mmCIF file with all atom_site columns, C-alpha atoms in Angstrom:
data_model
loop_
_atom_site.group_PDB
_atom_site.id
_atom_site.type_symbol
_atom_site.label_atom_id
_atom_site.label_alt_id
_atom_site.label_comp_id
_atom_site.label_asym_id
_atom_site.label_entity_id
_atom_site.label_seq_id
_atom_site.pdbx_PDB_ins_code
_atom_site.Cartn_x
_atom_site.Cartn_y
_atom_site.Cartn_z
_atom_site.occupancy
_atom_site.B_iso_or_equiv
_atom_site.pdbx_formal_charge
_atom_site.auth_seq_id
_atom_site.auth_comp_id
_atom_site.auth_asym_id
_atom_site.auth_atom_id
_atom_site.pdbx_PDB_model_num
ATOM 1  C CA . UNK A 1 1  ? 11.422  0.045   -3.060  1.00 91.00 ? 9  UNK A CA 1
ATOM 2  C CA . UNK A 1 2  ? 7.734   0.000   -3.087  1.00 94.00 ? 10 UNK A CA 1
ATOM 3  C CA . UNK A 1 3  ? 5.257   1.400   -6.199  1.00 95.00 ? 11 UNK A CA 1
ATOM 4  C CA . UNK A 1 4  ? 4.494   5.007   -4.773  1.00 96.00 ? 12 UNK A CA 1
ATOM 5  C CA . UNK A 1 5  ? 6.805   5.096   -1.856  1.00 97.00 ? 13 UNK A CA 1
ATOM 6  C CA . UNK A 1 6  ? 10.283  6.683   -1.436  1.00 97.00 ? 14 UNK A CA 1
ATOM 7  C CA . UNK A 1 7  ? 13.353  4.626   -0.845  1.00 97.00 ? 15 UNK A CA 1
ATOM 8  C CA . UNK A 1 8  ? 12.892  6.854   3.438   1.00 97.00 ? 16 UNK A CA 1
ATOM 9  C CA . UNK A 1 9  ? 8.978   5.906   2.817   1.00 97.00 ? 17 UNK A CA 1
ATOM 10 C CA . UNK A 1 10 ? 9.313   2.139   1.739   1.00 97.00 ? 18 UNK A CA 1
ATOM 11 C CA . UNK A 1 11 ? 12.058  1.560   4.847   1.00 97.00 ? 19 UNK A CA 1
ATOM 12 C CA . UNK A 1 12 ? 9.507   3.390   7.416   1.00 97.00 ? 20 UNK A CA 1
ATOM 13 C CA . UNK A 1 13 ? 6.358   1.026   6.115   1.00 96.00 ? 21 UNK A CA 1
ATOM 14 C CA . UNK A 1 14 ? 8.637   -2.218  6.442   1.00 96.00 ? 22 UNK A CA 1
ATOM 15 C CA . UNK A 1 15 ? 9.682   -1.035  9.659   1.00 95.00 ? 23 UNK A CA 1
ATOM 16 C CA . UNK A 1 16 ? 6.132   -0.370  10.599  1.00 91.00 ? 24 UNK A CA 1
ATOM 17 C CA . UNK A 1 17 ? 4.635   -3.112  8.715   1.00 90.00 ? 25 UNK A CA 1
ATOM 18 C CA . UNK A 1 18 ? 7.117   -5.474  10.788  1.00 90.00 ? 26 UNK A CA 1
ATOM 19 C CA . UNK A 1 19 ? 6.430   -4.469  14.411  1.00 82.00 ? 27 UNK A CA 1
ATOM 20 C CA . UNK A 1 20 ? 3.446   -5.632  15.884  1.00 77.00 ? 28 UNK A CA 1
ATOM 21 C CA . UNK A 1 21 ? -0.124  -4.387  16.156  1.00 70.00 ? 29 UNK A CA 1
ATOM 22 C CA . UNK A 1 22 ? -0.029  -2.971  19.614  1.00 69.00 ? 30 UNK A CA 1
ATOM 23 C CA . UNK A 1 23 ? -0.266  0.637   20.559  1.00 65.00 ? 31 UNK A CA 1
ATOM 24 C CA . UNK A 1 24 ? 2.527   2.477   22.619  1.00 67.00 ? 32 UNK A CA 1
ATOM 25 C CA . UNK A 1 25 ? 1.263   0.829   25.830  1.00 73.00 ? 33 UNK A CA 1
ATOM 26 C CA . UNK A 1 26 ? 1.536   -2.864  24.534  1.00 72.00 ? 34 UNK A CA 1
ATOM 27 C CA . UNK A 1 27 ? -2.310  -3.471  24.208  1.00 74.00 ? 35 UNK A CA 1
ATOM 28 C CA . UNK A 1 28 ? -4.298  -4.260  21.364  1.00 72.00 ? 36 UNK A CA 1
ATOM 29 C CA . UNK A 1 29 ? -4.390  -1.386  19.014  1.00 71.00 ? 37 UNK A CA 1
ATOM 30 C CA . UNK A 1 30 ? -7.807  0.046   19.338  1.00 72.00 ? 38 UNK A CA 1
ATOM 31 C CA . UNK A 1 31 ? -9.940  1.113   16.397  1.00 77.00 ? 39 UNK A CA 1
ATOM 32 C CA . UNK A 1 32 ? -12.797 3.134   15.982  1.00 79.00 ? 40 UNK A CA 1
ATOM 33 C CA . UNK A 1 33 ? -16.105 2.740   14.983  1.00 84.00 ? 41 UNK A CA 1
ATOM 34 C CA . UNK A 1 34 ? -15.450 2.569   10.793  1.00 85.00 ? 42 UNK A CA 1
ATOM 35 C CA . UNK A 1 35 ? -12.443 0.416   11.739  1.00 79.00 ? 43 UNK A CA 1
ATOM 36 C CA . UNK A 1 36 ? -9.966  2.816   11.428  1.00 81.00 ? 44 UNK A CA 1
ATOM 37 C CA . UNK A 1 37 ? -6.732  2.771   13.482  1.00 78.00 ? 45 UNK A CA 1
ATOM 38 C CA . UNK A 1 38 ? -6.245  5.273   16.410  1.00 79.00 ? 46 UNK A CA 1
ATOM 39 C CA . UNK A 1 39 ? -2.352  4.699   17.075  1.00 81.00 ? 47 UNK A CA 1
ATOM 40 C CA . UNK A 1 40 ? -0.485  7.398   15.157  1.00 85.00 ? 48 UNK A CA 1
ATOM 41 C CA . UNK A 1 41 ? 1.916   4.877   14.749  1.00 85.00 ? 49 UNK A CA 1
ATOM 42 C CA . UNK A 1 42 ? -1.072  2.730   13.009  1.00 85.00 ? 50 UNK A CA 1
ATOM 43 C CA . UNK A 1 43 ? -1.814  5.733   10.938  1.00 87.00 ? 51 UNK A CA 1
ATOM 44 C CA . UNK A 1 44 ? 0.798   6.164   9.441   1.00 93.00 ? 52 UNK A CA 1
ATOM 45 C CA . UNK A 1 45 ? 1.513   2.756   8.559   1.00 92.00 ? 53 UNK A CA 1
ATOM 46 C CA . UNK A 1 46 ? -2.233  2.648   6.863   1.00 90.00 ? 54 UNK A CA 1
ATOM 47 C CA . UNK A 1 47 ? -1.501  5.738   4.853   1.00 95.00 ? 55 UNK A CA 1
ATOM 48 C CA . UNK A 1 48 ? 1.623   4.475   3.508   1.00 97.00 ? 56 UNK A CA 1
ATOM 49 C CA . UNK A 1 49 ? -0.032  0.991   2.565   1.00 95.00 ? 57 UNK A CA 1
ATOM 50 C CA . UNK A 1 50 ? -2.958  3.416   0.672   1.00 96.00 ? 58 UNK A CA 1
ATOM 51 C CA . UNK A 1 51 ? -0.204  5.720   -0.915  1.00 97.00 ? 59 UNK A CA 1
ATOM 52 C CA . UNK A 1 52 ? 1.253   2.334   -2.338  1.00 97.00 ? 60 UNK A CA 1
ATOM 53 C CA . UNK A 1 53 ? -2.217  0.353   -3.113  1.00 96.00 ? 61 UNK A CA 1
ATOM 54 C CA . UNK A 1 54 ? -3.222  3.252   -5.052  1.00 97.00 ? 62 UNK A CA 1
ATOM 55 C CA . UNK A 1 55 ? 0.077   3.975   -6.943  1.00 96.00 ? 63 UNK A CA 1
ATOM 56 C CA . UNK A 1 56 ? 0.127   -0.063  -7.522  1.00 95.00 ? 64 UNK A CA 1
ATOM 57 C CA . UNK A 1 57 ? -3.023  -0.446  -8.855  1.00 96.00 ? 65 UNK A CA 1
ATOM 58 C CA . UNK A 1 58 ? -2.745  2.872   -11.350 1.00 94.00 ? 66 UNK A CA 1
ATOM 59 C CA . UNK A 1 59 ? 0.821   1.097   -12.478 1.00 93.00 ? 67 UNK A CA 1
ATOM 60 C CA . UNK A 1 60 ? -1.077  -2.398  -13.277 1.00 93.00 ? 68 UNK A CA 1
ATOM 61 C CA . UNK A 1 61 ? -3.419  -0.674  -15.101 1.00 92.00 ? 69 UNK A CA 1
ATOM 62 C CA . UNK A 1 62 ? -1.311  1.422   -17.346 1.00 89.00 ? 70 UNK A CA 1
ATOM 63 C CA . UNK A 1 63 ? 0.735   -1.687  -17.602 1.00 88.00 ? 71 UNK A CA 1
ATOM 64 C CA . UNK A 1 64 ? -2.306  -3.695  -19.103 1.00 86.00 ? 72 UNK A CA 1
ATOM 65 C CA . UNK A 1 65 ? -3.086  -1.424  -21.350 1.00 82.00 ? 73 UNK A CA 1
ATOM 66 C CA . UNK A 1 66 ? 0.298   -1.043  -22.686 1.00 75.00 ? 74 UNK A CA 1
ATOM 67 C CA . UNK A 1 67 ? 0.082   -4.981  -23.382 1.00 74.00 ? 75 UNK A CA 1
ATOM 68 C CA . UNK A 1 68 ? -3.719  -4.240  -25.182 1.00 69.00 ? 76 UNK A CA 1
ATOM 69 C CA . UNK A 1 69 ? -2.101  -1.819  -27.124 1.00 68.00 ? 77 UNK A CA 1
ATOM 70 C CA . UNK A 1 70 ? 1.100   -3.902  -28.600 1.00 62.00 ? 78 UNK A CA 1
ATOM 71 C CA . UNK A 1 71 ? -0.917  -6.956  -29.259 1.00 60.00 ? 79 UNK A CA 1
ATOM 72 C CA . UNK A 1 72 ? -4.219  -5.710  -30.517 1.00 58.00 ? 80 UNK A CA 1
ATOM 73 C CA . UNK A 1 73 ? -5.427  -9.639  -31.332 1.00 56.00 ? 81 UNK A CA 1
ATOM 74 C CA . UNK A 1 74 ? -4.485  -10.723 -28.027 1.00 55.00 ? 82 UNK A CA 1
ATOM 75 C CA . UNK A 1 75 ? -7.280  -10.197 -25.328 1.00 58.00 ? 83 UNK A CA 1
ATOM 76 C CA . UNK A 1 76 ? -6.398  -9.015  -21.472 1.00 54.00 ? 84 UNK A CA 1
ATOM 77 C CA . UNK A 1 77 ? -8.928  -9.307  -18.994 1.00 56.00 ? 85 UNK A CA 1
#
């Protein structure tokens, strides 16, 4: 299971993650101009992959500081 994700959420993004990058016609999947994915399929697939990033990078942090905290002459960069 995936920081962020449900156990349903987690199987969808490895199912996604694993397929490859073509839209439902079998061509390249097109982006638009910031770079963003068009493909629903793509969509969804980013989102999940933000949900997680964000919830990963919140958990590091937390985790860090719990470290700072329980060894205040140790320094964590």
């Amino acid at each position: 299971m995936l920081i962020g994700l449900t156990t349903e959420e987690t199987l969808e993004f490895e199912t996604l993650d694993n397929l490859p990058a073509l839209d439902e016609t079998g061509g390249h999947v097109a982006r638009d101009e910031n770079g963003a994915p068009t493909t629903t399929r793509e969509k969804r697939w980013r989102e999940l992959y933000c949900k997680h990033d964000i919830a990963w990078i919140e958990w590091k942090t937390r985790a860090q500081a719990d470290r700072r905290e329980a060894s205040g002459f140790v320094k964590y960069n």
